PDB file of C-alpha atoms in Angstrom:
ATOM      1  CA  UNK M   1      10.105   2.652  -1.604  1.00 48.00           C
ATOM      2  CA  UNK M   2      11.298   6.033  -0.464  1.00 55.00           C
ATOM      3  CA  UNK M   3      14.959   6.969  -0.679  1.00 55.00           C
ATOM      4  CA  UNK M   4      17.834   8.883   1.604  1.00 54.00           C
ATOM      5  CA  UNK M   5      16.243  12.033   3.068  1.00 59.00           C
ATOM      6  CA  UNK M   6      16.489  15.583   0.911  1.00 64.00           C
ATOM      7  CA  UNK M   7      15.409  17.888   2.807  1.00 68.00           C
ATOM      8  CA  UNK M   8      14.945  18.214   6.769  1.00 77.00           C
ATOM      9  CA  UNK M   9      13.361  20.181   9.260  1.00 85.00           C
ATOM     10  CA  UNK M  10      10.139  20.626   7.368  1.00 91.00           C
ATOM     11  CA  UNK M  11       6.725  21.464   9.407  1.00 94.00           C
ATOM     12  CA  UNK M  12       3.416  19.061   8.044  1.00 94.00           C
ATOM     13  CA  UNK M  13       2.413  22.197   5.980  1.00 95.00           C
ATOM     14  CA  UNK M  14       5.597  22.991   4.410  1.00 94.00           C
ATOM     15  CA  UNK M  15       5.867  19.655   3.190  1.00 94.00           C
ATOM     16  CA  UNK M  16       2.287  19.719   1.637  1.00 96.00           C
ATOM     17  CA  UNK M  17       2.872  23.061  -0.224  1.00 95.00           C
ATOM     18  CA  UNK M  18       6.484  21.552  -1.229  1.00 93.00           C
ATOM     19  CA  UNK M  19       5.103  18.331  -2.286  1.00 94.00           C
ATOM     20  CA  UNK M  20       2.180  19.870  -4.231  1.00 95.00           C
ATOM     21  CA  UNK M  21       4.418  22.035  -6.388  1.00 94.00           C
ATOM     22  CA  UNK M  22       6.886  19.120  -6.464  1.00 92.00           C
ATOM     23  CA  UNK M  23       7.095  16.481  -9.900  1.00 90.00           C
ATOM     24  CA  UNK M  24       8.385  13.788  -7.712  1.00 89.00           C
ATOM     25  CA  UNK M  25       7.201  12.368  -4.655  1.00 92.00           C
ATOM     26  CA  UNK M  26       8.004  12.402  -1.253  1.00 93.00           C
ATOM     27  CA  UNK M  27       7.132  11.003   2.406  1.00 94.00           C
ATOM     28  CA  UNK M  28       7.172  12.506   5.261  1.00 95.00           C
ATOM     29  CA  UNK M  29       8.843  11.686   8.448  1.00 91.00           C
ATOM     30  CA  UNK M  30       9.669  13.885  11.529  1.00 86.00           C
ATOM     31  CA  UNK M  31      10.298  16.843   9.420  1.00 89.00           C
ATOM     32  CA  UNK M  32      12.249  15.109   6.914  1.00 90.00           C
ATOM     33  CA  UNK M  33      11.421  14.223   3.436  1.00 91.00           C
ATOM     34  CA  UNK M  34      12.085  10.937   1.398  1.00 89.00           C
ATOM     35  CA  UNK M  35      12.313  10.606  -2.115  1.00 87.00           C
ATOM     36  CA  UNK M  36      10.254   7.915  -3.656  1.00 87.00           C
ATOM     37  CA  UNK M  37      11.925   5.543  -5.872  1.00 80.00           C
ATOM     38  CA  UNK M  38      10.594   3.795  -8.676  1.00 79.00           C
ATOM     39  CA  UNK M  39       9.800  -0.123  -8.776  1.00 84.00           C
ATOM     40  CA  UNK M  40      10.776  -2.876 -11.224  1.00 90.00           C
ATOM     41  CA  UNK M  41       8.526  -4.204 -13.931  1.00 92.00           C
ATOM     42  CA  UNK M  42       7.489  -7.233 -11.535  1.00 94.00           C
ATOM     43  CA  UNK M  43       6.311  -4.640  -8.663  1.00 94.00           C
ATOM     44  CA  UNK M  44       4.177  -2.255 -10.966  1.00 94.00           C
ATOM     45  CA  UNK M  45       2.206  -5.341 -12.436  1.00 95.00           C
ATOM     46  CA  UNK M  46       1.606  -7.018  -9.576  1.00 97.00           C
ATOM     47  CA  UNK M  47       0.282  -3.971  -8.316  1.00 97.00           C
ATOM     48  CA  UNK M  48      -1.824  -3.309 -11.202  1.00 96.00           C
ATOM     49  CA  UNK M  49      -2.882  -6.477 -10.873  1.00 97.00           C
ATOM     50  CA  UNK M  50      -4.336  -6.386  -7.659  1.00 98.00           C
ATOM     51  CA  UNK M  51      -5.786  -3.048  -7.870  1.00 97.00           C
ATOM     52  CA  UNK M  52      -7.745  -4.249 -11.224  1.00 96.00           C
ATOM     53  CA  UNK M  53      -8.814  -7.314  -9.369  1.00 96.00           C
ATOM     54  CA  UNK M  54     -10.162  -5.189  -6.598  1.00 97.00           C
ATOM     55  CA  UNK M  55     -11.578  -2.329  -8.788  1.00 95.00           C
ATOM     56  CA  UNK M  56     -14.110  -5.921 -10.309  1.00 93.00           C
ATOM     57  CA  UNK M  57     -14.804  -7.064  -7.007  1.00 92.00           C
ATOM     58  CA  UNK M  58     -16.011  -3.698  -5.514  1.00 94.00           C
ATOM     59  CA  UNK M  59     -17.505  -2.313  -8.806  1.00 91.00           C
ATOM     60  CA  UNK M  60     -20.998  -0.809  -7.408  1.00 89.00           C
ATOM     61  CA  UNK M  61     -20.579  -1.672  -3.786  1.00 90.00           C
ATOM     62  CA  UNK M  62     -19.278   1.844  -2.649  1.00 92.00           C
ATOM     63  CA  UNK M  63     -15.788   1.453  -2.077  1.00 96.00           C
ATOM     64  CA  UNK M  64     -13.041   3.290  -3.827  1.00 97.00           C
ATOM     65  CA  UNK M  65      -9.462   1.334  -5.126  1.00 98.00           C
ATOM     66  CA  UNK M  66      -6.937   3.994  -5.134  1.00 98.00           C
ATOM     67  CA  UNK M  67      -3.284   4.032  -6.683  1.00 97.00           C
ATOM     68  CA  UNK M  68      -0.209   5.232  -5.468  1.00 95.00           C
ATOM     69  CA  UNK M  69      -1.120   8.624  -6.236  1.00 95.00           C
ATOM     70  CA  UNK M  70      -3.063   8.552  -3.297  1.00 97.00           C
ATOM     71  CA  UNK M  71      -1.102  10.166   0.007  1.00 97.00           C
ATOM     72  CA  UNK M  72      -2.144   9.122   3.192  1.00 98.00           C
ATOM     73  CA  UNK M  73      -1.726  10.857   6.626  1.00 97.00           C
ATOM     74  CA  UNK M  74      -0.722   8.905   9.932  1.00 97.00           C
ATOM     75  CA  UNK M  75      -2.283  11.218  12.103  1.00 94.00           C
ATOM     76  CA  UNK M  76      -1.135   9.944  15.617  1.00 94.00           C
ATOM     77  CA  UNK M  77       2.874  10.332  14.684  1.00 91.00           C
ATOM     78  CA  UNK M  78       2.838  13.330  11.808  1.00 91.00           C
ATOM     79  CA  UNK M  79       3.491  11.164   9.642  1.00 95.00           C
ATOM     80  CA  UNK M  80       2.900  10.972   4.986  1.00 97.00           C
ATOM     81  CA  UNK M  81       3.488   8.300   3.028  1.00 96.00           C
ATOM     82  CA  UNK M  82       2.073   6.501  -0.339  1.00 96.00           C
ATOM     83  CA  UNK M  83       1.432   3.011  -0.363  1.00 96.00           C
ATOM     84  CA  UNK M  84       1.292   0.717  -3.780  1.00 96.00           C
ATOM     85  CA  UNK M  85      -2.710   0.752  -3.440  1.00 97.00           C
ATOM     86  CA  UNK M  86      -5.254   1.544  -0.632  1.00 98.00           C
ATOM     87  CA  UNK M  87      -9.173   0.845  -0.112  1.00 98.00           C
ATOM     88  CA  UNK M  88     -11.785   3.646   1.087  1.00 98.00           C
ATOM     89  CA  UNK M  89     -15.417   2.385   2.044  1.00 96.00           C
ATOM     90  CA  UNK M  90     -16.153   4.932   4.211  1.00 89.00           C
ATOM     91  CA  UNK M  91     -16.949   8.415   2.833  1.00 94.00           C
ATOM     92  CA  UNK M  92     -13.313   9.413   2.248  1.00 97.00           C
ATOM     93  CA  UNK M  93     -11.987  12.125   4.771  1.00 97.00           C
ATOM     94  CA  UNK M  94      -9.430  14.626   3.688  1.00 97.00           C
ATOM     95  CA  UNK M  95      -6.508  16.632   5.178  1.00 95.00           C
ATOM     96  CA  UNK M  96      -8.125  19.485   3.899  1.00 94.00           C
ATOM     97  CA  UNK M  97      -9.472  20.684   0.803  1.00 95.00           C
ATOM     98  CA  UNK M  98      -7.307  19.707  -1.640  1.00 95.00           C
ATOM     99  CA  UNK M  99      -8.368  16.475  -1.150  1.00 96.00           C
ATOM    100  CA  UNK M 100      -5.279  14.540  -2.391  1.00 97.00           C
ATOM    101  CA  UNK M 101      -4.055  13.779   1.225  1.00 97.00           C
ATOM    102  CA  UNK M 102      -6.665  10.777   2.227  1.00 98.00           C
ATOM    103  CA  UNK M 103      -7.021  10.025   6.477  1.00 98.00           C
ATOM    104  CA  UNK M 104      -9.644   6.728   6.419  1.00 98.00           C
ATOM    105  CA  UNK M 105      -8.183   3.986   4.424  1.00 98.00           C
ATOM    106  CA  UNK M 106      -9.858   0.726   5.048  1.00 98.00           C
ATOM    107  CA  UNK M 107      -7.339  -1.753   3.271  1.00 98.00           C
ATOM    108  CA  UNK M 108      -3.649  -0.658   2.520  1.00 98.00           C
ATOM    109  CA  UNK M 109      -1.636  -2.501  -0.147  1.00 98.00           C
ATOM    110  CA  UNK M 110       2.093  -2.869  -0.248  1.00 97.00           C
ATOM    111  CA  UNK M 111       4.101  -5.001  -2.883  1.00 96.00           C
ATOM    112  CA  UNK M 112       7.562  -6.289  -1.428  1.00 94.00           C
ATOM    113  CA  UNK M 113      10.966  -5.399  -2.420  1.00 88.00           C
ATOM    114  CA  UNK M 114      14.419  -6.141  -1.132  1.00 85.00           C
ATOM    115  CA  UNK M 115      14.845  -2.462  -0.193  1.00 83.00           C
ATOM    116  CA  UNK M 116      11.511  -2.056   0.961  1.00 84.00           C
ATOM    117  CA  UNK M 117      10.716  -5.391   2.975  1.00 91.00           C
ATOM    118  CA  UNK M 118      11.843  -4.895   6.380  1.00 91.00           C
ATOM    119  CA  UNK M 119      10.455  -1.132   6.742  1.00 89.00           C
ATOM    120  CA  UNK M 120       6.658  -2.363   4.931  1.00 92.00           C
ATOM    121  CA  UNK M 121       7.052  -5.084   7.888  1.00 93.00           C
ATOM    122  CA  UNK M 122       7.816  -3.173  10.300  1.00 93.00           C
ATOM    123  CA  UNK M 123       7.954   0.364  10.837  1.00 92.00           C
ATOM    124  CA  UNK M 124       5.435   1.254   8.235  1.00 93.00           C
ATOM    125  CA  UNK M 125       3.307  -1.188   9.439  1.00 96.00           C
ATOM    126  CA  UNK M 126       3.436   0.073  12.970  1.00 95.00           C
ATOM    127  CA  UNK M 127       2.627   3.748  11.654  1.00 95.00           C
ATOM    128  CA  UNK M 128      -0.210   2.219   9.497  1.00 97.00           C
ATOM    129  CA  UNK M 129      -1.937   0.117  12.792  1.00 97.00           C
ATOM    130  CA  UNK M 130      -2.501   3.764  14.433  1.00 97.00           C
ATOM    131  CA  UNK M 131      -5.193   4.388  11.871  1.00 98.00           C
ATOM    132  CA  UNK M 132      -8.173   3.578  13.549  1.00 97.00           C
ATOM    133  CA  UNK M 133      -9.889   2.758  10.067  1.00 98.00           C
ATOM    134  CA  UNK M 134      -7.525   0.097   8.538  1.00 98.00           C
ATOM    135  CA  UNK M 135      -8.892  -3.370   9.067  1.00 98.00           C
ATOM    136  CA  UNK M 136      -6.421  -5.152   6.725  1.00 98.00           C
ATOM    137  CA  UNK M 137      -2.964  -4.355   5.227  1.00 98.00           C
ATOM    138  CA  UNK M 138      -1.876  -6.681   2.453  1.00 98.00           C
ATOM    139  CA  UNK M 139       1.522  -7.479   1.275  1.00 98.00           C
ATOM    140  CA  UNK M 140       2.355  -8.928  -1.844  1.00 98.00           C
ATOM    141  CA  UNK M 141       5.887 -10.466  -2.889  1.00 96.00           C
ATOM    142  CA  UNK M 142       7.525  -9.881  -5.958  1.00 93.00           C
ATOM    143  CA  UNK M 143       9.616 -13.204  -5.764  1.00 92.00           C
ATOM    144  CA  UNK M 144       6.921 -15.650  -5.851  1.00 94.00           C
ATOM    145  CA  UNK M 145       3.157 -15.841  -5.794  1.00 96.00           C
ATOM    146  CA  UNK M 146       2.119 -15.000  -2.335  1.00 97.00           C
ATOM    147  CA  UNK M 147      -0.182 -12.729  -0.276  1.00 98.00           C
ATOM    148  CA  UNK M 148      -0.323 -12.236   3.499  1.00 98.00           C
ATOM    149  CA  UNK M 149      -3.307 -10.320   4.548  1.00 98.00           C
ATOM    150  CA  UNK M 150      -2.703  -9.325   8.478  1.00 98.00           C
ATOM    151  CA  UNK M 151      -6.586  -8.551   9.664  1.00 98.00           C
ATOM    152  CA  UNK M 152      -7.669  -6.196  12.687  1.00 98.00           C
ATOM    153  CA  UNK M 153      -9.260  -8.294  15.063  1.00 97.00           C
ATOM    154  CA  UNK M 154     -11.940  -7.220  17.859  1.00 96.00           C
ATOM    155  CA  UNK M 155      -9.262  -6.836  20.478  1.00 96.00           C
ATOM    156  CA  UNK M 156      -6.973  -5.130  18.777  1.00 95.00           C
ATOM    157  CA  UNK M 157      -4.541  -7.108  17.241  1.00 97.00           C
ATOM    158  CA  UNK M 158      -3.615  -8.578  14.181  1.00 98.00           C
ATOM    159  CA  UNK M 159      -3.732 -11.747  12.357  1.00 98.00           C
ATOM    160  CA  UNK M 160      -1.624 -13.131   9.311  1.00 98.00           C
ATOM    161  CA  UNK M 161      -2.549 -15.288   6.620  1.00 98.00           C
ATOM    162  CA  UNK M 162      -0.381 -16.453   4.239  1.00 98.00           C
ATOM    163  CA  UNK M 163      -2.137 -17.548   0.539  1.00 98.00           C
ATOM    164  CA  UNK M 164       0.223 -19.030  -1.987  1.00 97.00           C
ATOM    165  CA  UNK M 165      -0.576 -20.409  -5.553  1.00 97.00           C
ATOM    166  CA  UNK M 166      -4.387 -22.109  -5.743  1.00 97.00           C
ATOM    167  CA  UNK M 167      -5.390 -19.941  -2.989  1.00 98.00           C
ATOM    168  CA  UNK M 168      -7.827 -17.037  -2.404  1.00 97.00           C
ATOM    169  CA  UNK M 169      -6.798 -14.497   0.089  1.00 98.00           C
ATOM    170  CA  UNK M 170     -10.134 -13.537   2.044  1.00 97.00           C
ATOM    171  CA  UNK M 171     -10.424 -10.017   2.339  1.00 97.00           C
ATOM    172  CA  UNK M 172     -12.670  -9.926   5.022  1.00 96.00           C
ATOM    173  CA  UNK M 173     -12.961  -6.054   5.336  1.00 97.00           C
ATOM    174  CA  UNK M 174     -14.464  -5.851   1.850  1.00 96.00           C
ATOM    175  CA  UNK M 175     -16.071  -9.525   1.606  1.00 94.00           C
ATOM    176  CA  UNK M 176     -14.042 -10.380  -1.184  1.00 93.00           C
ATOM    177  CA  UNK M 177     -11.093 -12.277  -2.025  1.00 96.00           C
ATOM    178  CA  UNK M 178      -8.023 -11.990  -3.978  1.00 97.00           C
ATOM    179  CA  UNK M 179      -7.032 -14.762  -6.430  1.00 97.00           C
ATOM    180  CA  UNK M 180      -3.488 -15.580  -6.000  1.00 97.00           C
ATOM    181  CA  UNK M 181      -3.292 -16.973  -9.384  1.00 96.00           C
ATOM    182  CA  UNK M 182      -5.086 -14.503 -11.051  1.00 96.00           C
ATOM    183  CA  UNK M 183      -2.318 -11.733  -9.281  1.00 97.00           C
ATOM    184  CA  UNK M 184       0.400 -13.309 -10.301  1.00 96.00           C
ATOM    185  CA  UNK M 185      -0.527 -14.238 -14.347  1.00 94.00           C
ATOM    186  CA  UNK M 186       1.879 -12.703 -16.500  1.00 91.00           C
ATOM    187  CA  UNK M 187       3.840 -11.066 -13.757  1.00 94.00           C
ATOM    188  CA  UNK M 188       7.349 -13.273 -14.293  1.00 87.00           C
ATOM    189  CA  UNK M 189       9.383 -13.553 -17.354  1.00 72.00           C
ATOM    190  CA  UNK M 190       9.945 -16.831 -18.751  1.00 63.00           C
ATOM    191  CA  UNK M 191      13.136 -18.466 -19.947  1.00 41.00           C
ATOM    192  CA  UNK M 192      14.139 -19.607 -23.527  1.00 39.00           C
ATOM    193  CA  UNK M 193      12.473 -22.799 -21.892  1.00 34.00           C
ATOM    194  CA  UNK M 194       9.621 -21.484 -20.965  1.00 48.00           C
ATOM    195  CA  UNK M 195      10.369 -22.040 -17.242  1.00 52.00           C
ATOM    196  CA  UNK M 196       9.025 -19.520 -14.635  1.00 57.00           C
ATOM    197  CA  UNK M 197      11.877 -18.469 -12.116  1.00 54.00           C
ATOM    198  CA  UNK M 198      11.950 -20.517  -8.795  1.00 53.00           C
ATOM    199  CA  UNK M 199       8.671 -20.554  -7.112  1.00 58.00           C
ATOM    200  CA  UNK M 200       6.279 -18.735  -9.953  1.00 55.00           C
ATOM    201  CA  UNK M 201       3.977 -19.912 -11.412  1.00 48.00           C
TER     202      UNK M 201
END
C-alpha cells in the first residue's frame, strides 16, 4: 500500500540511491515517490501464510519465495514497486549489482486492502502484465478466505479463478497449489463466542 507522493521529479537512479540510503520504503512512479504504508495484523499473516506455504511446496525444486523486501522493476513504463510476495524460477535477473531490485518474477502476490484494492486490480496489475516473465499474479483478501489466481495464457491474456474455503488454488506456473484453508487458519480473531467474522472460517 503506498501512500501520497513525497518527493517528485526523481530520475530511476536517484530514486535507487535515495531508496537505498532510505529506512522506509518507497515506489516509484513517473518520477515521483510513494511512501509505503504498513498493513493490519490480518494482511501480514495472510501473507506469511502464503509465502510459508509456498516456501514447502517449492523446497528443492529451484524456485525462490521472496518477501516484500524484494523491489521489482516494470521495465516497459519506469516503473518500482514491492509487492506482499513474489516467485523467481528463472535464474533471477537484477537491475544491477546490488541485486535488491529483481526484473523476472514468475508469480507476484498481493493481499487486498480497502486502500489498496482498486489500484492491485487495476493499475498495478496493468504495470505488472508488461513483464514478460509473470505467468500468474495472485490476490488474496483480507475479509474472507479467498484467492483469485489470474494465469497468462498462450495468447496473451489472462484468466481468473476464484478459490474460496475447501478449495486449492492451482498454481499452474509452479505446479503447485495453494490451500485456501490452510491460508486462512488463524488469520481472523474470534469473538467471546468463538464466532469467526462474516465469511471466515
Amino acid at each position: 500500500m503506498a501512500q501520497a507522493a513525497v518527493r517528485t521529479g526523481l530520475s530511476p537512479q536517484e530514486y535507487l540511491d535515495f531508496e537505498r540510503s532510505s529506512p522506509l520504503r518507497h515506489e516509484y512512479a513517473d518520477g515521483e515517490l510513494f511512501a509505503m504504508a504498513g498493513g493490519t495484523l490480518e494482511h501480514s499473516a495472510i501473507a506469511a501464510n502464503i509465502l510459508g506455504e509456498l516456501r514447502n511446496a517449492l523446497r528443492g525444486r529451484g524456485c525462490r519465495v521472496l518477501t516484500s523486501d524484494m523491489r521489482i522493476k516494470i521495465a516497459a513504463t519506469r516503473r518500482y514497486v514491492y509487492p506482499d510476495g513474489a516467485v523467481v524460477c528463472a535464474r533471477p535477473e537484477f537491475e544491477d549489482e546490488q541485486r535488491d531490485t529483481l526484473l523476472n518474477p514468475r508469480v507476484l502476490l498481493e493481499v487486498l486492502s480497502d486502500s489498496s484494492e482498486a489500484y492491485d486490480r487495476g493499475d498495478k496489475f496493468a504495470q505488472y502484465r508488461t513483464l514478460p516473465s509473470l505467468e500468474e499474479y495472485v490476490l488474496a483478501s483480507q475479509k474472507a478466505p479467498r484467492i483469485e489466481v489470474f494465469t497468462r495464457q498462450p495468447d496473451g491474456s489472462w484468466l481468473l479463478r476464484i478459490h474460496g474455503p475447501g478449495e486449492q488454488a492451482e498454481l499452474s506456473s509452479l505446479g503447485g497449489a495453494l490451500d485456501v484453508d490452510r491460508v486462512y487458519l488463524d488469520v481472523f480473531e474470534r469473538d467471546a463466542m468463538g464466532e469467526a467474522p462474516k465469511d471466515a472460517p
